[in-house]
Short mmCIF file of C-alpha atoms and ligand atoms in Angstrom, two decimals:
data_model
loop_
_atom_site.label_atom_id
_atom_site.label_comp_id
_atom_site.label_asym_id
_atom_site.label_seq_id
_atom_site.Cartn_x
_atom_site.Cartn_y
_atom_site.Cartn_z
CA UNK A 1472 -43.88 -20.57 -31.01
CA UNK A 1473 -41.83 -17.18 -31.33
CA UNK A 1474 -38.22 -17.99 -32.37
CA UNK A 1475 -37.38 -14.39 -31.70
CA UNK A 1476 -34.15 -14.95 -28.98
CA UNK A 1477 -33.83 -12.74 -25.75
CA UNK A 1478 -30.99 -10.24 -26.23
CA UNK A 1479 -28.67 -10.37 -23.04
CA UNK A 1480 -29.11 -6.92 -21.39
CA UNK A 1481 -26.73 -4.34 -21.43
CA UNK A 1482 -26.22 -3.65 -17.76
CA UNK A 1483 -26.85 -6.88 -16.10
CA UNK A 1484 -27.93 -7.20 -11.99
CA UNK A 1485 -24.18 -7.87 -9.99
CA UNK A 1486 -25.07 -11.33 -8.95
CA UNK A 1487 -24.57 -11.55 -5.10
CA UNK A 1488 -21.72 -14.63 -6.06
CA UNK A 1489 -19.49 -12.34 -8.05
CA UNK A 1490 -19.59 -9.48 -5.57
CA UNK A 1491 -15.52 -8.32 -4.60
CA UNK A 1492 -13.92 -6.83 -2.27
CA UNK A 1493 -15.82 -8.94 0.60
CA UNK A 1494 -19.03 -7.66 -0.82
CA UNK A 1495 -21.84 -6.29 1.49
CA UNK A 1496 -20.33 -6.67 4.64
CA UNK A 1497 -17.04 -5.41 3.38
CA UNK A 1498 -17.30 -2.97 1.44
CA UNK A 1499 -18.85 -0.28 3.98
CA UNK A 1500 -16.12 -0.81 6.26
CA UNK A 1501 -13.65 -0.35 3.76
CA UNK A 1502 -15.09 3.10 3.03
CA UNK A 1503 -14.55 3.64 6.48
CA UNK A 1504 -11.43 2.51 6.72
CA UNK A 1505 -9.44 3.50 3.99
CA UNK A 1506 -9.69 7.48 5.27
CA UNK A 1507 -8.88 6.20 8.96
CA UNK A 1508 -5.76 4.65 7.59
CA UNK A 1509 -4.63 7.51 6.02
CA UNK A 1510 -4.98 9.99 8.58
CA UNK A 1511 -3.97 7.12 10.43
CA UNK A 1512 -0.39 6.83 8.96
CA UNK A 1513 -0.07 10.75 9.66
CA UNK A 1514 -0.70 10.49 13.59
CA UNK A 1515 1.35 7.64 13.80
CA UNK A 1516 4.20 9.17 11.78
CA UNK A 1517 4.79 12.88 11.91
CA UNK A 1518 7.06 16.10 13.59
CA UNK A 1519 7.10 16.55 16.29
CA UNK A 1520 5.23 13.86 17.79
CA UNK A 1521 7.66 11.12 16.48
CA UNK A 1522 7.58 7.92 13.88
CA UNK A 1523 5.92 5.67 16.09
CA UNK A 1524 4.51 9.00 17.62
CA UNK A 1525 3.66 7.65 21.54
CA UNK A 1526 0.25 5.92 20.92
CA UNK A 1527 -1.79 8.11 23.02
CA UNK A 1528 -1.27 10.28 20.28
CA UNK A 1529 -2.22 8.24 17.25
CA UNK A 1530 -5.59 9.83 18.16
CA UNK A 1531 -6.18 13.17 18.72
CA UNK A 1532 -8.03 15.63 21.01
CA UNK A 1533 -10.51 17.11 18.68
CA UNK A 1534 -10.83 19.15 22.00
CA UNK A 1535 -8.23 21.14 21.07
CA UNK A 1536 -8.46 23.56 18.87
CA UNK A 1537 -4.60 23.37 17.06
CA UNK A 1538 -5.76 20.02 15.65
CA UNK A 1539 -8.93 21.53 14.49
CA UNK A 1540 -7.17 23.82 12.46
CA UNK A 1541 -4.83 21.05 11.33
CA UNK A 1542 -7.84 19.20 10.21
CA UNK A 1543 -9.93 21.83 8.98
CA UNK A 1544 -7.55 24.16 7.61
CA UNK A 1545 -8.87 26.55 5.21
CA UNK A 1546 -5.82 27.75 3.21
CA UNK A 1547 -5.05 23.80 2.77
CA UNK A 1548 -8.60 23.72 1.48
CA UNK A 1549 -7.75 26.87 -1.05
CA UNK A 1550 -4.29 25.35 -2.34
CA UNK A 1551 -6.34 22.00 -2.63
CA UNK A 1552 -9.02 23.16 -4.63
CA UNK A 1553 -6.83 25.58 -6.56
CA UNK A 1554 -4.72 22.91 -7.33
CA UNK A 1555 -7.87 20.65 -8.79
CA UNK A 1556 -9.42 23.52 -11.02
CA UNK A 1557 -5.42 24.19 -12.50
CA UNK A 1558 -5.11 20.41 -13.87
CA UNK A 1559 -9.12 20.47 -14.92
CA UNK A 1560 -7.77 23.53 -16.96
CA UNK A 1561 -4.61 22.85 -18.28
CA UNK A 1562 -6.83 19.66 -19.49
CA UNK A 1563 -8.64 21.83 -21.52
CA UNK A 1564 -6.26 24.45 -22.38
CA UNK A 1565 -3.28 22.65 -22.78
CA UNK A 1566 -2.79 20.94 -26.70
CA UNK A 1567 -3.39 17.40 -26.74
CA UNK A 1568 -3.82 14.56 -29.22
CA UNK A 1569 -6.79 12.77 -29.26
CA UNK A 1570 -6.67 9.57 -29.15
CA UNK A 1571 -9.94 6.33 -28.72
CA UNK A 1572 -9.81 3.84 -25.98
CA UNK A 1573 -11.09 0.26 -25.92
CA UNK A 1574 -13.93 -0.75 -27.47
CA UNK A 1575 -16.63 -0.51 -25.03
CA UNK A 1576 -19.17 -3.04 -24.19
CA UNK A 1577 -22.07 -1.35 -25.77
CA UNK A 1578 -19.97 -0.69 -29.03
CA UNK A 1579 -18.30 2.26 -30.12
CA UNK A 1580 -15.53 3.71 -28.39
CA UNK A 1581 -14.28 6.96 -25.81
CA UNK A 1582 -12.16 9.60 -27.14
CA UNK A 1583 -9.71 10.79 -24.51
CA UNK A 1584 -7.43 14.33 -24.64
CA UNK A 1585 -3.98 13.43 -24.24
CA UNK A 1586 -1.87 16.20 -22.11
CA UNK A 1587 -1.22 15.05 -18.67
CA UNK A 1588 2.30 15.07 -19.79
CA UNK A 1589 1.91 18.77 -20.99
CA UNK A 1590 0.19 19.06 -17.41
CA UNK A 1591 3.12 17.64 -15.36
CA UNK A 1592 5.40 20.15 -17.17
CA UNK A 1593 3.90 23.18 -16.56
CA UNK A 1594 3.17 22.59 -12.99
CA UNK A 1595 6.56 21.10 -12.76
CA UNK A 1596 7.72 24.32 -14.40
CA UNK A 1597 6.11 26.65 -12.14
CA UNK A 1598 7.37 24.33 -8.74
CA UNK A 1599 10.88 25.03 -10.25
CA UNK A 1600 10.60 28.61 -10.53
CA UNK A 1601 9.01 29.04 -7.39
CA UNK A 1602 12.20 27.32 -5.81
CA UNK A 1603 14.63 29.11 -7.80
CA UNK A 1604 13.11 32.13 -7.37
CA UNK A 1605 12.06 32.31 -3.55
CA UNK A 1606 14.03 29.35 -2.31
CA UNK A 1607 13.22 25.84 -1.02
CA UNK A 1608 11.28 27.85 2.13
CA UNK A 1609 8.91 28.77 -0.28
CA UNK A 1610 8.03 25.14 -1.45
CA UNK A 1611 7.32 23.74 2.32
CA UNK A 1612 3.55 24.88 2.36
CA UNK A 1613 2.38 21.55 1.48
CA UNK A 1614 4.62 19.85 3.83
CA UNK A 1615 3.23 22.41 6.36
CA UNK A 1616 -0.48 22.03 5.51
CA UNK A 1617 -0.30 18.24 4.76
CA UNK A 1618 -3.15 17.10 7.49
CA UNK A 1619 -5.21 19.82 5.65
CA UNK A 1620 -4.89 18.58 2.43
CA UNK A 1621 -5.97 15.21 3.36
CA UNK A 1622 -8.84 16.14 4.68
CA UNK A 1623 -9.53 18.60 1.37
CA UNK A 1624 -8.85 15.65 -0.84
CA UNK A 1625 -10.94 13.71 1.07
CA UNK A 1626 -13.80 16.04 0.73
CA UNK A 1627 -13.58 15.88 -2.81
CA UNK A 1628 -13.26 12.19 -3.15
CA UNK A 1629 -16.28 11.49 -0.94
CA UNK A 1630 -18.07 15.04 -2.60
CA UNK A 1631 -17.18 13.08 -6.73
CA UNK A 1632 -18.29 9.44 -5.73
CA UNK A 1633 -21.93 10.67 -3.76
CA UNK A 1634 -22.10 12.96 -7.39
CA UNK A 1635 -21.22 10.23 -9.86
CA UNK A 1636 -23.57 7.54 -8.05
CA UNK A 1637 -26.69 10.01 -7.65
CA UNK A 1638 -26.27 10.93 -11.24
CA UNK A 1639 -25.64 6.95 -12.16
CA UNK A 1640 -29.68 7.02 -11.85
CA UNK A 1641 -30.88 9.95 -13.88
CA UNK A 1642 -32.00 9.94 -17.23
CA UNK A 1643 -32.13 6.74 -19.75
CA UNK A 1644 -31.01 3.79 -17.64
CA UNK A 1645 -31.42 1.67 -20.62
CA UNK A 1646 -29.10 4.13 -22.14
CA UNK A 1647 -26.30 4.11 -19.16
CA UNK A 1648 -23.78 2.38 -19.55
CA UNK A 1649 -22.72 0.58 -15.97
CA UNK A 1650 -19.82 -1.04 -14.30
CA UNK A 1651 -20.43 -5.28 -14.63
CA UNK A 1652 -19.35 -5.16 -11.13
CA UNK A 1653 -21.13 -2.20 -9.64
CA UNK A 1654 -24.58 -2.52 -9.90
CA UNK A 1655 -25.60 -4.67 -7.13
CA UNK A 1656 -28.73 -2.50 -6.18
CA UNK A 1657 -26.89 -2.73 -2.43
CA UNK A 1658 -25.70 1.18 -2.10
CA UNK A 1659 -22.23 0.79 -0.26
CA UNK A 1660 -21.32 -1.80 -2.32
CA UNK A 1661 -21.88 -0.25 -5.33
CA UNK A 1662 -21.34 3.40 -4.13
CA UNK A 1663 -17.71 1.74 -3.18
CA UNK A 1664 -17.25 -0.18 -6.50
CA UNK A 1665 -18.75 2.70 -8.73
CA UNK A 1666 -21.86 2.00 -10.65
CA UNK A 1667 -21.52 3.92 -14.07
CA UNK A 1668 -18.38 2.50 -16.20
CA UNK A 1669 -17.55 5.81 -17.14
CA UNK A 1670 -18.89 9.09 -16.03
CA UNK A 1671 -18.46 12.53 -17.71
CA UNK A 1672 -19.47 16.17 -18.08
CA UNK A 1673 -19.61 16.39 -21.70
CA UNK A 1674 -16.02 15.33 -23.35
CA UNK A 1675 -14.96 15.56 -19.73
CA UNK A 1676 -14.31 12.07 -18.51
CA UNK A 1677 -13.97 12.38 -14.56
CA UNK A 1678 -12.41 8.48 -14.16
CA UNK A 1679 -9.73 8.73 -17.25
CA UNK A 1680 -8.52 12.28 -15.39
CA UNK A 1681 -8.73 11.80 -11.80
CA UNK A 1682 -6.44 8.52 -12.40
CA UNK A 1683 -3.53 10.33 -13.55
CA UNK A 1684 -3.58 14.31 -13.00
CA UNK A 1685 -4.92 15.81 -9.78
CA UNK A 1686 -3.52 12.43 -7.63
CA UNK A 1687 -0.68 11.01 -9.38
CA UNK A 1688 1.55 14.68 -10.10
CA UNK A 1689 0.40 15.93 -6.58
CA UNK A 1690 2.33 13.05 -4.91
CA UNK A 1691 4.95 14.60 -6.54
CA UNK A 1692 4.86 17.69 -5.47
CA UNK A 1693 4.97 16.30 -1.98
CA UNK A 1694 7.43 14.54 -2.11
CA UNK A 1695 9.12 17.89 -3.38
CA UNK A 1696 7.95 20.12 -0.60
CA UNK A 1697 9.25 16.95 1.86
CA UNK A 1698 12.45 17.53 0.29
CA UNK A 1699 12.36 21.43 0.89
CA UNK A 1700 11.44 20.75 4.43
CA UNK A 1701 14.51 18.57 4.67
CA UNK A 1702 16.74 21.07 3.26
CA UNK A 1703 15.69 23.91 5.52
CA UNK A 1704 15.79 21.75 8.50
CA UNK A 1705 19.51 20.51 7.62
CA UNK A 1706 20.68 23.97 6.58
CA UNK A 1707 20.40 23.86 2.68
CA UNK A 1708 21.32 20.06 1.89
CA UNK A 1709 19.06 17.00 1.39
CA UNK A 1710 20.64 13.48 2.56
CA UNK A 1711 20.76 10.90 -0.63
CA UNK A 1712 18.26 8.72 0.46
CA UNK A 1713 15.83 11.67 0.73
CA UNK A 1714 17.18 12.18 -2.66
CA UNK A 1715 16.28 8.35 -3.99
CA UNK A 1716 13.13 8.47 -2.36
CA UNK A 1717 11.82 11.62 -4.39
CA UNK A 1718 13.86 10.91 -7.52
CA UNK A 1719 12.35 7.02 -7.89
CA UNK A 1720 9.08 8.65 -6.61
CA UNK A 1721 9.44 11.08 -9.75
CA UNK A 1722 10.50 8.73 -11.82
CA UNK A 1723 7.37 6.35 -11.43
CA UNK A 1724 4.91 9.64 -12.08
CA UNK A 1725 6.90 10.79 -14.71
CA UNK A 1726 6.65 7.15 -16.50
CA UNK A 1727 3.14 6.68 -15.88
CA UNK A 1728 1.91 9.99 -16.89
CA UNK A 1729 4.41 10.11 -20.48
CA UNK A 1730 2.47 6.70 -20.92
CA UNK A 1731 -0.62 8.35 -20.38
CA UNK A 1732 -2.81 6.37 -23.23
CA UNK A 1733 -1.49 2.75 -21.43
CA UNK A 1734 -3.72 2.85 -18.95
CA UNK A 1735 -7.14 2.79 -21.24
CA UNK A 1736 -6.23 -1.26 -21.25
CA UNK A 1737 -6.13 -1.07 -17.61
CA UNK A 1738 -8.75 -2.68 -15.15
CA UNK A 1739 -9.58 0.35 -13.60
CA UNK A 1740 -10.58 2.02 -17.04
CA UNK A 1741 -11.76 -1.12 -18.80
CA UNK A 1742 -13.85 -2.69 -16.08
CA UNK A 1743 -14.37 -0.93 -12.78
CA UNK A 1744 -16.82 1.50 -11.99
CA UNK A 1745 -16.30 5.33 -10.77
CA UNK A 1746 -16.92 4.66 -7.26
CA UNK A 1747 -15.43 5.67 -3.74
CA UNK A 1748 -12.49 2.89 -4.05
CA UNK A 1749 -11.31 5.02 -7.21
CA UNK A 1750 -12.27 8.56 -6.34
CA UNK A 1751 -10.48 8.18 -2.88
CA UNK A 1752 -7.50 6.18 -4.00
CA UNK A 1753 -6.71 8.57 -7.16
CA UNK A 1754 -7.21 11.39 -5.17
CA UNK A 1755 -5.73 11.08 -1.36
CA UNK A 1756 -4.60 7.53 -0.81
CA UNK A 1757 -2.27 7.87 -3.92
CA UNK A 1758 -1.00 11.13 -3.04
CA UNK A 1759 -0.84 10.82 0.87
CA UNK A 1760 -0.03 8.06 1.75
CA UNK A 1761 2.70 7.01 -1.17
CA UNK A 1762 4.24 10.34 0.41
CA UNK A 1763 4.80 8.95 3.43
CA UNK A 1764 8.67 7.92 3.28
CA UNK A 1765 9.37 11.35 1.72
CA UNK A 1766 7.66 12.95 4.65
CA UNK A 1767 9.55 10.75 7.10
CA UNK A 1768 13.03 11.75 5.94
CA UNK A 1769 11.71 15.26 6.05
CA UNK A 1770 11.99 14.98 9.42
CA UNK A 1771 14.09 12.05 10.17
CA UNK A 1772 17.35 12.26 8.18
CA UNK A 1773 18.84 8.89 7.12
CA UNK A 1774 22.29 8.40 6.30
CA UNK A 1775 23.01 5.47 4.33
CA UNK A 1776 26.09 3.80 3.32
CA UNK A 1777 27.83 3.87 0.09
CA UNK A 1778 26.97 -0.47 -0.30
CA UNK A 1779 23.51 0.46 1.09
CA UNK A 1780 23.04 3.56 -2.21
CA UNK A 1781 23.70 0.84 -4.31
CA UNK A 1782 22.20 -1.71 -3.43
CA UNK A 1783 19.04 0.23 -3.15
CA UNK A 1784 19.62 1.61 -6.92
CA UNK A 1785 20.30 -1.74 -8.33
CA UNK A 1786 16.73 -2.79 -6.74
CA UNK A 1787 15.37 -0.30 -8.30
CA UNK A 1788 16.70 -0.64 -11.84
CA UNK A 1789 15.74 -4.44 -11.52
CA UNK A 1790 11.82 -3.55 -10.91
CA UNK A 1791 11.94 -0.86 -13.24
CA UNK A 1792 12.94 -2.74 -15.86
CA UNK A 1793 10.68 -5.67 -15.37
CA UNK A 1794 7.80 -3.35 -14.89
CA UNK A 1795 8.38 -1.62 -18.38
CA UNK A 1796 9.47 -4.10 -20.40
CA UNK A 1797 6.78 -6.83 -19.31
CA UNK A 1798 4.11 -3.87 -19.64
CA UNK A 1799 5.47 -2.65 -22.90
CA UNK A 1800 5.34 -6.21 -24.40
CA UNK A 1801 2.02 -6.18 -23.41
CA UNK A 1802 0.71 -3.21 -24.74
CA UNK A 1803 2.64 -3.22 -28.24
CA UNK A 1804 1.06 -6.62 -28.15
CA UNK A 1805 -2.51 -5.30 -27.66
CA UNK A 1806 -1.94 -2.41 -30.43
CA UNK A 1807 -0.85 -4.92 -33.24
CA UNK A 1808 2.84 -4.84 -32.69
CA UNK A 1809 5.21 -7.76 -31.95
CA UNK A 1810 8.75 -6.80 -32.33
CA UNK A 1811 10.06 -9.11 -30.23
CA UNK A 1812 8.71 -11.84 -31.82
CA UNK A 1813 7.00 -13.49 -28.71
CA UNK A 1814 4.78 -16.26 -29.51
CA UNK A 1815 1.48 -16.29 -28.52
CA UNK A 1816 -2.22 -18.54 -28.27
CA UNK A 1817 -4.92 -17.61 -30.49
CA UNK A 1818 -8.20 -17.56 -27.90
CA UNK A 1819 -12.13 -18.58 -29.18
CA UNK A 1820 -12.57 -14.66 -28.24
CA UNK A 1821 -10.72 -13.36 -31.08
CA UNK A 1822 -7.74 -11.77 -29.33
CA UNK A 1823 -4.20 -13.69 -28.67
CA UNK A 1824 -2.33 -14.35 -25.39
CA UNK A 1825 1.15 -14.27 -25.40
CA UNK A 1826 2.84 -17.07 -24.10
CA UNK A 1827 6.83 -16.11 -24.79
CA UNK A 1828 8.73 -13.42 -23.43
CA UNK A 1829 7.56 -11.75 -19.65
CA UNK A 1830 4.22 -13.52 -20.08
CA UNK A 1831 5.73 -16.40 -21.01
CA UNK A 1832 6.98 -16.40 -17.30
CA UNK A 1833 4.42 -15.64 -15.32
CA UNK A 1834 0.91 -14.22 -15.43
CA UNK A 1835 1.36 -10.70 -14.03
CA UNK A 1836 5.22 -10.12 -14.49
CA UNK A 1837 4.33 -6.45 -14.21
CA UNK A 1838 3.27 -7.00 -10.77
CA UNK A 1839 6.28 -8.28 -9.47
CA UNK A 1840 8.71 -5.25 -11.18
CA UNK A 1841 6.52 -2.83 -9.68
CA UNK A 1842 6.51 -4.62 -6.05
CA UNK A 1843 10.49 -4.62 -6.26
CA UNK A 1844 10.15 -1.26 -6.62
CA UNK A 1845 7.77 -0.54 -3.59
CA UNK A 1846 11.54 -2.21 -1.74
CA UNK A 1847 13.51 -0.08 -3.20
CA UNK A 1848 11.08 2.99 -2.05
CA UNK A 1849 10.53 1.46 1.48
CA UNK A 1850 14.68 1.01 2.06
CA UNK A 1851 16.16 4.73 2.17
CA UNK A 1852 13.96 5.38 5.44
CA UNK A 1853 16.51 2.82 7.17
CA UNK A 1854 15.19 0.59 9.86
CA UNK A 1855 14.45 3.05 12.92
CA UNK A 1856 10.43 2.41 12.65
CA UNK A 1857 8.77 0.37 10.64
CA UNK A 1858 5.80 2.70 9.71
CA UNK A 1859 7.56 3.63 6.35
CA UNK A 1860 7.43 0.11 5.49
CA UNK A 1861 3.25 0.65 5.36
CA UNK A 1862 3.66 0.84 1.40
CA UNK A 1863 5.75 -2.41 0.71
CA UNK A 1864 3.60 -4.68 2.91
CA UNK A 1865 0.25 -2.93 1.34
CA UNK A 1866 0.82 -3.09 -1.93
CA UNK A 1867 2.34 -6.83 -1.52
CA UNK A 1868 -1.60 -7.51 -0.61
CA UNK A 1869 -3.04 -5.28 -3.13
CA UNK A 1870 -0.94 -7.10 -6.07
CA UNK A 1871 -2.48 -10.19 -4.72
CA UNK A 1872 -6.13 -9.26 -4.51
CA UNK A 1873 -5.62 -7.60 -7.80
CA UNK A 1874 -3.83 -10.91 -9.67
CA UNK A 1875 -7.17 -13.07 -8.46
CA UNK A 1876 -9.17 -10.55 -9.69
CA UNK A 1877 -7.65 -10.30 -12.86
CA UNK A 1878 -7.31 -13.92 -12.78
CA UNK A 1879 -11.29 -14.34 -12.71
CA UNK A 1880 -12.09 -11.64 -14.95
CA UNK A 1881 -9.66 -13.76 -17.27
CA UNK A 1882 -11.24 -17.22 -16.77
CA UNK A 1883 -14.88 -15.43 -17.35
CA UNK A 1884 -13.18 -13.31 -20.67
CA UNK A 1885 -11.54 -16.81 -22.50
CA UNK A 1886 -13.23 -19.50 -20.39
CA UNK A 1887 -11.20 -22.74 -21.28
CA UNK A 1888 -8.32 -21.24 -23.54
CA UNK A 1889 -7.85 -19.30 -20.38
CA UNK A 1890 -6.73 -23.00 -18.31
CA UNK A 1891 -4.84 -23.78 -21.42
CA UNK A 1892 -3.06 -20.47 -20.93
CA UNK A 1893 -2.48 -21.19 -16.80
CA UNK A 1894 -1.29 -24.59 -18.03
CA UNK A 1895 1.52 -22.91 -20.36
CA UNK A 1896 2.23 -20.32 -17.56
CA UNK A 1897 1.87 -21.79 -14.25
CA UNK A 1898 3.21 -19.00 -12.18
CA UNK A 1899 1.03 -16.23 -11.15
CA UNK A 1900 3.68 -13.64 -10.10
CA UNK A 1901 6.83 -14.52 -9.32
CA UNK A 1902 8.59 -16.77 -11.75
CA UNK A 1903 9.24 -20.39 -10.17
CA UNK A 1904 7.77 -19.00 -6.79
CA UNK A 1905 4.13 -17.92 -6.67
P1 NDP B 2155 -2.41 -5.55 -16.48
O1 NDP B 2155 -1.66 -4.50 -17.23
O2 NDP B 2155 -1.62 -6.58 -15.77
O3 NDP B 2155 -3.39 -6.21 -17.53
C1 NDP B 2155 -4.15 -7.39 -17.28
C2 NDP B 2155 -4.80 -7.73 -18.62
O4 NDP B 2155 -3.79 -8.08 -19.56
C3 NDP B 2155 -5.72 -8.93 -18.57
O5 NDP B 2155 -7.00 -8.61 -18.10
C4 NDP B 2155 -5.74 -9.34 -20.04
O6 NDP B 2155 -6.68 -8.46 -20.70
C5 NDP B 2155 -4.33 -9.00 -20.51
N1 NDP B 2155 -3.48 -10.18 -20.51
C6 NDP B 2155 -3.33 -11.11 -19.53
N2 NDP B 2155 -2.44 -12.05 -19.90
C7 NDP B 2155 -2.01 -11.71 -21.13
C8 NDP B 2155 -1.11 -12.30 -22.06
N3 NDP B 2155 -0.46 -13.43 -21.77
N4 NDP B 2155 -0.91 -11.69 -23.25
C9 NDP B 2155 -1.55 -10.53 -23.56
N5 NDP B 2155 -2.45 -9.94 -22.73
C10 NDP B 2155 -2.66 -10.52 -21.53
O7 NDP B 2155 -3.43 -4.88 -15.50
P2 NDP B 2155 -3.38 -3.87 -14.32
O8 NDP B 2155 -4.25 -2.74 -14.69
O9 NDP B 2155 -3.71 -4.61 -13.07
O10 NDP B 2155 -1.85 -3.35 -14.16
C11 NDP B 2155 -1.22 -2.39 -15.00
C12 NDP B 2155 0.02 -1.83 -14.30
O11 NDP B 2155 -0.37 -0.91 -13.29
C13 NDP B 2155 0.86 -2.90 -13.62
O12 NDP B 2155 2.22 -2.68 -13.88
C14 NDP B 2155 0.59 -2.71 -12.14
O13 NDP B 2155 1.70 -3.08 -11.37
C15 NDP B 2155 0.29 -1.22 -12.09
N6 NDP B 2155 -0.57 -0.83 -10.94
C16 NDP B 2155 -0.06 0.07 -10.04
C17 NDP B 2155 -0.81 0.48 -8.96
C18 NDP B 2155 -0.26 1.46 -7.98
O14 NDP B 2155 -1.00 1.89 -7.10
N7 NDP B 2155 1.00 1.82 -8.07
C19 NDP B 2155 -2.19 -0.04 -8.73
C20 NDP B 2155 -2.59 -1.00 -9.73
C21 NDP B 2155 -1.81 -1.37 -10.80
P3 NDP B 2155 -7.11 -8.65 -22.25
O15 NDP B 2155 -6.70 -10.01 -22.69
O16 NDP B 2155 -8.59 -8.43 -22.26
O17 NDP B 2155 -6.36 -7.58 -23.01
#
């Protein structure tokens, strides 16, 4: 009898029990509705029609031809496209360390380029000078073409995911390396989820760049051009709560892009797939529909009071705070580092948990400083509509989704030291809460 043992394969069959995101029946309308909802939140919410704009309006007359143009505008589609091939160049021409992510499941590991910092500076840089030069009317294009630009960025996202999944089945499959959770041989579900773990043209990696550069620093720009629209429309002033809204807007990119090697111990790098939920939520949902308070106040000045200002700020510095500090004990944890002293659990896998400190407290502190946040984001657009509020309440249910998912991922990962750990830390978000 042959003693020889099977070796597990590499890129395993998605067994219908572990599909996500409500699996087959889900997943295609998801894909559907995801780009609805964005051009959804513009309809509702936008000059002149009004925020709630009169609901006969939330859809439009593709009859007429204005909203034609709106939606198939061709200089959006240049500034769009322009814009991508700038950040795929200042990727390559810009200096950058490089530095290795995760061990990947088939050993070895991916060497990234690190300059979306470098990236955010010059196009930061050239927004500036534009402004100085020309004057905030020179910024409001993006403002002006924004129903455009959705549809360009939509084009790409849908355009990047078909690519990535037709190319998931060329060449070697043996040799591929796939997503754990994307290869359900059911396309929508796995053209949603993203079959190959990480595509690339050459040293090019398409996930690792489209999470943080083309998106993430175009939101900002936005939210800029929202502000320039406000300033023109109130005769060269912006109110302070547009001012928060950009600033902690800013602030959030900023962070996230300086940290730019953090997010190779994220789920989205680590575990998921390329697929439509990334390529569209990188590339428009981020972008167009985190804009939307900015683009609110562009038309709809706020005033807030004084207690209101401060209020808002201390929220702010509250999330922040959390959200830093829990994910920075995290990922000095991760790199070897400890110097806070947190204790922590050593796991059969090999790697520790930490059971001290934010994670000590609950088991996604992170979460909850970044959902404070989404408040403090929500609150400058005052109370007149609640469309603005879209944000808070969606994120509130992606944190959620994304803790369970986590959470299984976890038990599957450390098996019983993972119950040991939920023992220690009971709370999955909110300290003493939830
Ligand atoms: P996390 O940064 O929360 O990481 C989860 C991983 O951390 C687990 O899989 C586990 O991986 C490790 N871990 C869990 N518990 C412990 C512990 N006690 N000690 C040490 N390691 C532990 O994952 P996310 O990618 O979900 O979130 C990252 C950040 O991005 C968050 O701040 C989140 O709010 C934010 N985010 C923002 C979004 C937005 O649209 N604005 C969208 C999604 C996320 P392992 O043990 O294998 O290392």
């Amino acid at each position: 009898m042959s003693t020889v043992q099977k070796k597990a394969p590499l890129n395993p069959v998605t067994p219908s029990h572990a599909l996500e995101f409500g699996g087959h029946l889900c997943t295609p309308i998801l894909t559907l509705l995801t780009p609805i909802t964005i051009y959804g939140l513009y309809f509702s919410c936008s000059s002149p029609s009004g925020c709630p704009a009169p609901f006969a309006q939330w859809i439009p007359n593709f009859l007429e031809l204005d909203w034609l143009r709106g939606f198939l505008d061709p200089t959006a589609f240049l500034i769009y496209f322009g814009w991508y091939a700038f950040t795929v160049a200042a990727w390559k021409f810009l200096p950058g360390d490089l530095v290795e992510g995760t061990e990947l499941r088939a050993g070895g590991r991916k060497t990234y380029k690190i300059n979306a910092f470098s990236t955010l500076l010059l196009a930061l840089g050239l927004t500036t000078g534009r402004i100085i030069h020309a004057g905030a009317e020179s910024f409001t294009f993006l403002y002006d073409h924004y129903l455009g630009l959705i549809t360009a960025s939509l084009v790409m996202s849908v355009g990047q995911a078909l690519w990535v999944q037709a190319n998931s089945y060329k060449g070697d499959q043996e040799k591929k390396l796939l997503a754990v959770g994307g290869n359900s041989g059911f396309f929508w579900y796995d053209f949603w989820m993203g079959r190959e773990l990480n595509p690339s043209i050459g040293d090019f990696d398409i996930k690792t760049f489209n999470e943080l550069r083309p998106g993430l620093i175009l939101w900002m720009l936005l939210d800029i051009s929202c502000a320039c629209e406000q300033w023109c429309r109130l005769g060269g002033r912006i109110t302070p709560s547009m001012a928060m809204v950009v600033f902690f807007h800013s602030f959030y990119v900023v962070d996230a892009v300086f940290n730019e090697s953090a997010i190779f111990t994220q789920m989205d790098i680590t575990t998921d797939g390329f697929g439509f939920m990334l390529s569209l939520g990188d590339l428009a949902w981020v972008p167009f529909t985190y804009s939307l308070q900015a683009r609110y106040l562009a038309f709809h000045p706020t005033e807030l009071s004084p207690a209101a200002i401060a209020g808002i700020v201390g929220l702010q510095t509250v999330g922040y705070y959390i959200f830093r500090t829990s994910n920075g004990e995290k990922n000095d944890f991760r790199l070897g580092h400890n110097p806070k002293n947190l204790t922590s659990m050593q796991t059969e896998r090999g790697t520790k948990l930490l059971t001290s400190g934010w994670w000590g407290r609950s088991r996604h502190p992170n979460y909850l400083g970044d959902w404070l946040m989404a408040w403090a984001w929500c609150l400058p657009a005052g109370f007149d509509t609640p469309i603005p509020y879209f944000y808070v309440v969606y994120f509130g249910i992606l944190l959620v989704h994304r803790q369970t998912r986590d959470d299984e991922q976890c038990k599957l990962k450390y098996g019983k030291d993972w119950d040991k750990y939920c023992k220690l830390v009971p709370y999955k978000i909110i300290p003493y809460i939830y």
